[in-house]
mmCIF file of C-alpha atoms in Angstrom:
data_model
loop_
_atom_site.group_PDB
_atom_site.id
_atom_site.type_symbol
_atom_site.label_atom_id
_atom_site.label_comp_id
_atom_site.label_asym_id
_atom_site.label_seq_id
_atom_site.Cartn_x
_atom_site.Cartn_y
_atom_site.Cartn_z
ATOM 1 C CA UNK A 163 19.551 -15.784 -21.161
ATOM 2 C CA UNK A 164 15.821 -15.252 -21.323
ATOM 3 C CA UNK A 165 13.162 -14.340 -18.570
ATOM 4 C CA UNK A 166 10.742 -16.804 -17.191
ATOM 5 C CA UNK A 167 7.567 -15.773 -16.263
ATOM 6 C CA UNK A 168 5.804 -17.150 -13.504
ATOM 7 C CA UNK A 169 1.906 -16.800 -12.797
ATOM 8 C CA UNK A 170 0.638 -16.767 -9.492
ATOM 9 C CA UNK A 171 -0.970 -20.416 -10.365
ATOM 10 C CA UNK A 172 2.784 -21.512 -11.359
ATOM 11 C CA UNK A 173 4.286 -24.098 -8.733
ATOM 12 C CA UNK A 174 7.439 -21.963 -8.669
ATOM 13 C CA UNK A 175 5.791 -18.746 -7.335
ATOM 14 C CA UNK A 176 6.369 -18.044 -3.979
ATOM 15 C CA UNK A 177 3.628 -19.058 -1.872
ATOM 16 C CA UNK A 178 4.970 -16.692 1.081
ATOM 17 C CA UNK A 179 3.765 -13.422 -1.751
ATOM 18 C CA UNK A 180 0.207 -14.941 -1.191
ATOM 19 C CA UNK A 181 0.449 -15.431 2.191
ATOM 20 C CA UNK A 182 1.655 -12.100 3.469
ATOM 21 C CA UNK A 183 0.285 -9.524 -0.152
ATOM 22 C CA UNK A 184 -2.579 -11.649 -0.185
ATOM 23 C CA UNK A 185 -4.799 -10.083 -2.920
ATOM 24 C CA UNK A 186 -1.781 -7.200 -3.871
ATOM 25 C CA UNK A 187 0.196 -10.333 -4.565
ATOM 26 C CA UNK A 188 1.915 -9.734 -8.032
ATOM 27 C CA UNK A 189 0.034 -11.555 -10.706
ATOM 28 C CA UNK A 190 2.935 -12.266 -12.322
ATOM 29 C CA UNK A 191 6.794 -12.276 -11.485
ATOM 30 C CA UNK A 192 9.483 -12.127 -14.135
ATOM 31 C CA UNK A 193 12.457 -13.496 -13.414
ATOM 32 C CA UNK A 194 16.102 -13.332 -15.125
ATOM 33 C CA UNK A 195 18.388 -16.344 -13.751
ATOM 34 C CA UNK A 196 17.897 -19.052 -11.512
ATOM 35 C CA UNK A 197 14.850 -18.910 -9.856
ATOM 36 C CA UNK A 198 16.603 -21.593 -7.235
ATOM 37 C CA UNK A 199 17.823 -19.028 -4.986
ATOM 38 C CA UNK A 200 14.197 -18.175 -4.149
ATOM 39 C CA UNK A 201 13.905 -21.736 -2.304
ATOM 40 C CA UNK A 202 16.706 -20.365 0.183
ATOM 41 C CA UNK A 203 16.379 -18.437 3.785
ATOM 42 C CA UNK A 204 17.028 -14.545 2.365
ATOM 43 C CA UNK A 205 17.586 -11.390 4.363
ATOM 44 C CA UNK A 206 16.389 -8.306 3.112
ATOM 45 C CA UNK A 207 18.560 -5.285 2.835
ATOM 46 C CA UNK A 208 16.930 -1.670 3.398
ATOM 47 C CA UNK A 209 18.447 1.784 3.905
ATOM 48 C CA UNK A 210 16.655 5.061 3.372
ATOM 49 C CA UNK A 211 18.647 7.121 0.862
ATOM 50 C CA UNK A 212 19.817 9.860 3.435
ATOM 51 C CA UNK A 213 21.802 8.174 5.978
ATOM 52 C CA UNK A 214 24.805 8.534 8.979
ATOM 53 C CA UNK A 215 28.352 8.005 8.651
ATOM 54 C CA UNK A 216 27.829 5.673 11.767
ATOM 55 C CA UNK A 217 25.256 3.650 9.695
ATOM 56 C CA UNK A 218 27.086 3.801 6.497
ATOM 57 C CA UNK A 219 30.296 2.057 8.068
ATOM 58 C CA UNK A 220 28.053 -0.261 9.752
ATOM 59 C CA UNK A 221 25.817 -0.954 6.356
ATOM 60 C CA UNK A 222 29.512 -2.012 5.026
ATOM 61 C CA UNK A 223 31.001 -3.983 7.827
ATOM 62 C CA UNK A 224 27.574 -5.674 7.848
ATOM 63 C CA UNK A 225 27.767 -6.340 4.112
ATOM 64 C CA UNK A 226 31.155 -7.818 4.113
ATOM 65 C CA UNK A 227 30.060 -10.789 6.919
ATOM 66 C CA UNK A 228 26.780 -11.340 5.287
ATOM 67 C CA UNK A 229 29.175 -12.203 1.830
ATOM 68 C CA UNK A 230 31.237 -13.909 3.957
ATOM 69 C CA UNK A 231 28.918 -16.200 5.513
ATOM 70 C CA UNK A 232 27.378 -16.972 2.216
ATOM 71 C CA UNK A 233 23.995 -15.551 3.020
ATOM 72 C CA UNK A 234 21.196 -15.049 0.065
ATOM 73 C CA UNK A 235 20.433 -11.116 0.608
ATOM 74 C CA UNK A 236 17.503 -9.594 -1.662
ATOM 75 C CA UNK A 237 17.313 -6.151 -1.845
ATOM 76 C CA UNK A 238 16.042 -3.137 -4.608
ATOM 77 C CA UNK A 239 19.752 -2.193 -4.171
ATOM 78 C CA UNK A 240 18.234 1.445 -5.140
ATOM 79 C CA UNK A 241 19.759 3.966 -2.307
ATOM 80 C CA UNK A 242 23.501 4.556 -2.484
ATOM 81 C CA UNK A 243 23.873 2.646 0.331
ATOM 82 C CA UNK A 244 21.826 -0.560 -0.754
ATOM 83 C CA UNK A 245 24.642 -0.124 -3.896
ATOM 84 C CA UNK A 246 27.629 -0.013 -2.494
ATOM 85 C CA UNK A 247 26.301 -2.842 -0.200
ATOM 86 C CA UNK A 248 25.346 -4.619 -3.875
ATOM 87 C CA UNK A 249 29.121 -4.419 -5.373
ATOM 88 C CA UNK A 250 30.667 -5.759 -1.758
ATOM 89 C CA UNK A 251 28.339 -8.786 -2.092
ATOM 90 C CA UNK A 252 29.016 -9.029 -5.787
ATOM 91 C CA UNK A 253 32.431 -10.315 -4.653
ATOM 92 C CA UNK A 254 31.351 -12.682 -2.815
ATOM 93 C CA UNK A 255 29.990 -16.027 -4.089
ATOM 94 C CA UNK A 256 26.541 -16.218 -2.630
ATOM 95 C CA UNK A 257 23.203 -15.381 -3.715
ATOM 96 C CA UNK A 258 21.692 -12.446 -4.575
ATOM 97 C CA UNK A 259 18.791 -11.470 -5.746
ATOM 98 C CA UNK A 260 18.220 -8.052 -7.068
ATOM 99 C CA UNK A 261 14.485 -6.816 -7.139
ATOM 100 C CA UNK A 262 13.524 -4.637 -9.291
ATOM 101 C CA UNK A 263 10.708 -1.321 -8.910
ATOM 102 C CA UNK A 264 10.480 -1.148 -12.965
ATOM 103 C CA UNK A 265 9.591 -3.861 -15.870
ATOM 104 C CA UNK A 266 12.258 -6.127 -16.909
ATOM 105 C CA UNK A 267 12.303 -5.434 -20.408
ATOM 106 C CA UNK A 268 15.262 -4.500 -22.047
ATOM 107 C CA UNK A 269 17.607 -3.633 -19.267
ATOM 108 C CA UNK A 270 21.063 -3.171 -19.912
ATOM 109 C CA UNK A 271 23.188 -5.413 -17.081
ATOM 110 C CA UNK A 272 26.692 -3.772 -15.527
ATOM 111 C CA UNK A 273 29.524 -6.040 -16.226
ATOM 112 C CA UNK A 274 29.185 -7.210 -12.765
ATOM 113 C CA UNK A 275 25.787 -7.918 -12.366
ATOM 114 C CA UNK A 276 26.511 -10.191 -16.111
ATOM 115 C CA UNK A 277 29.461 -11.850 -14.358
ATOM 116 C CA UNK A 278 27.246 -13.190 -11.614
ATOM 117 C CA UNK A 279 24.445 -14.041 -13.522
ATOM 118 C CA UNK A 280 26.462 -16.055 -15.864
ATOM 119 C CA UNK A 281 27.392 -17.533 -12.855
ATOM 120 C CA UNK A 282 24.384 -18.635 -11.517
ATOM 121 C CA UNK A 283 24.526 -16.646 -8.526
ATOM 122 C CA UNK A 284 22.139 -13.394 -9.527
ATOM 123 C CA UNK A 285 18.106 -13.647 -10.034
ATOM 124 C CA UNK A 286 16.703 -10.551 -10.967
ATOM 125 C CA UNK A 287 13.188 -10.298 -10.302
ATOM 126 C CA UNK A 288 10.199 -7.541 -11.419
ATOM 127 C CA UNK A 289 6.549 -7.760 -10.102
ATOM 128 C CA UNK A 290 5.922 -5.574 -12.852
ATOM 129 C CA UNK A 291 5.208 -7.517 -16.546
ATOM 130 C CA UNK A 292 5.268 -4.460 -19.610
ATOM 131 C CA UNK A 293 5.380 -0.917 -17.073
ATOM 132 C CA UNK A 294 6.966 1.521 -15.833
ATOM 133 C CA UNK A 295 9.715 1.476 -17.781
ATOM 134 C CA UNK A 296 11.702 3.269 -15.458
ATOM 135 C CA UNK A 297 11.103 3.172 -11.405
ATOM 136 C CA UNK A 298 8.910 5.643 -10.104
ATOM 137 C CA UNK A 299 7.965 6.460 -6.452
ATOM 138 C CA UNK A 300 5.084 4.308 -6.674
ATOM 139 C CA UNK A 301 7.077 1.090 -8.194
ATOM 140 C CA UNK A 302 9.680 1.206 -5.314
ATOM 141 C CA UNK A 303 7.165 0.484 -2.548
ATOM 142 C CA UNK A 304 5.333 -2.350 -4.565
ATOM 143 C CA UNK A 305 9.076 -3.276 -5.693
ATOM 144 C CA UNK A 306 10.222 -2.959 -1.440
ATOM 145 C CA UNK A 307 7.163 -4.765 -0.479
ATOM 146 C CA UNK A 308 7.870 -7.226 -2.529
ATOM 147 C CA UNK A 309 11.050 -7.803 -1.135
ATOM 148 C CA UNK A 310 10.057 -8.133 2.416
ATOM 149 C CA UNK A 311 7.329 -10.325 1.491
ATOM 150 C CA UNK A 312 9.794 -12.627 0.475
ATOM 151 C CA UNK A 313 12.455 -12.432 2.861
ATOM 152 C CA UNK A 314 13.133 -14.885 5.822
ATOM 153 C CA UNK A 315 14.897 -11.934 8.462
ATOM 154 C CA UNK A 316 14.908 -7.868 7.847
ATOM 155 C CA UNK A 317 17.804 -5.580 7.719
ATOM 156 C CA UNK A 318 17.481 -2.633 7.731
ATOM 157 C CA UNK A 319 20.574 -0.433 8.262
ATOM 158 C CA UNK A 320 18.491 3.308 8.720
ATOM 159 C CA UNK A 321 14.958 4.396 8.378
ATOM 160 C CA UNK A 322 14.256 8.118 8.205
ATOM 161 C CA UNK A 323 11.620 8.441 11.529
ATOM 162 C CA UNK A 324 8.308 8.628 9.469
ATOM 163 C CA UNK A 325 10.123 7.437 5.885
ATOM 164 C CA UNK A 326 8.872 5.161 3.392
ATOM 165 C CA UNK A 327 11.418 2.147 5.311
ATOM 166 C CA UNK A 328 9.784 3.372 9.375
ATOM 167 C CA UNK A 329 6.232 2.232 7.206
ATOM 168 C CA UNK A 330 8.082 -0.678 5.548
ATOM 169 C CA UNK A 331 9.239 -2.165 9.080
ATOM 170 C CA UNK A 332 6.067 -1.729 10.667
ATOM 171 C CA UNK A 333 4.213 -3.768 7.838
ATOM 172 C CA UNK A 334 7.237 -6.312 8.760
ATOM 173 C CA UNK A 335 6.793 -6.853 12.380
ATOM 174 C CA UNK A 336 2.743 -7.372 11.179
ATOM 175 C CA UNK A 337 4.019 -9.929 9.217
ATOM 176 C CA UNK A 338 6.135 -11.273 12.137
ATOM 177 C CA UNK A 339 9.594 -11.292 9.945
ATOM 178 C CA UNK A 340 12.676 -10.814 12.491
ATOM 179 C CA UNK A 341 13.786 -7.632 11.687
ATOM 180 C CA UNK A 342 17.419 -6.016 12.864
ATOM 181 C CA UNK A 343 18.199 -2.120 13.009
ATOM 182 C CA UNK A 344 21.622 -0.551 12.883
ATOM 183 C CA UNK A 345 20.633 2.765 12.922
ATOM 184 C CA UNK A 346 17.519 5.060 13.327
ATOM 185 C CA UNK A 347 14.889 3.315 15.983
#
């Protein structure tokens, strides 16, 4: 399976990136499956990397309805949290799409991230055409911005008070998204 690239002059880019990035918009996404799932309602997954038991059950529980009830969830799926959350939806049979804070290039897939692309139900996306090669600090709040841009509703399951994801939400509520908390208001 090859990439497709999509300008921000392509019908197939998401308008909403415009909208709510407006000039920080990618210029370009790249995009590794079927670009269809972008077309559905999406909730965003977010979890600072340090988090509570309480949130962590929670993040699971929460997980397992929102596979379940078939729900498209896009996510970096980059704290260990937002990964085990990642292989619970995996065995599901819904959407997912995985964005990601480095370049697509040559990335080498897990077995189950191959067994649900071949399926048709993983689109990886990058804002990021030829670098970094590897995420970087900098990457994984375009990469997290990106993802809220795009989503419909907001989860996030903890935010570290004064943490990249407390900065993430409040961009969020500007943007008037519906957000939900778990843990850490």
């Amino acid at each position: 399976m090859n990439p497709t690239v999509f300008t921000s002059n392509d019908v197939r880019y998401p308008a909403r990136l415009r909208e709510r990035l407006g000039e920080h918009a990618p210029r370009t996404l790249t995009a590794l499956g079927d670009p269809a799932s972008l077309s559905q309602p999406k909730t965003a997954l977010f979890c600072s990397v340090r988090c509570p038991g309480d949130a962590i059950v929670g993040a699971y529980d929460t997980a397992r309805k929102l596979r379940d009830q078939g729900v498209t969830v896009i996510s970096g799926f980059h704290s260990p949290v937002e990964k085990e959350c990642l292989r619970i939806l995996l065995r599901g049979k819904q959407p997912i799409i995985i964005c990601l804070a480095r370049a697509l290039g040559k990335i080498r897939l897990p077995t189950e991230w191959r067994t649900a692309l071949e399926a048709g139900r993983l689109l990886l996306l990058s804002p990021f055409e030829k670098f970094p090669p590897r995420p970087t600090t900098e990457s994984a709040h375009r990469r997290n911005e990106l993802v809220a841009a795009l989503a419909d509703e907001v989860l996030i399951i903890h935010a570290i008070p004064g943490g990249h994801i407390e900065h993430l939400s409040a961009l969020v509520e500007r943007w008037h998204i519906p957000q939900r908390k778990l843990v850490g208001d």
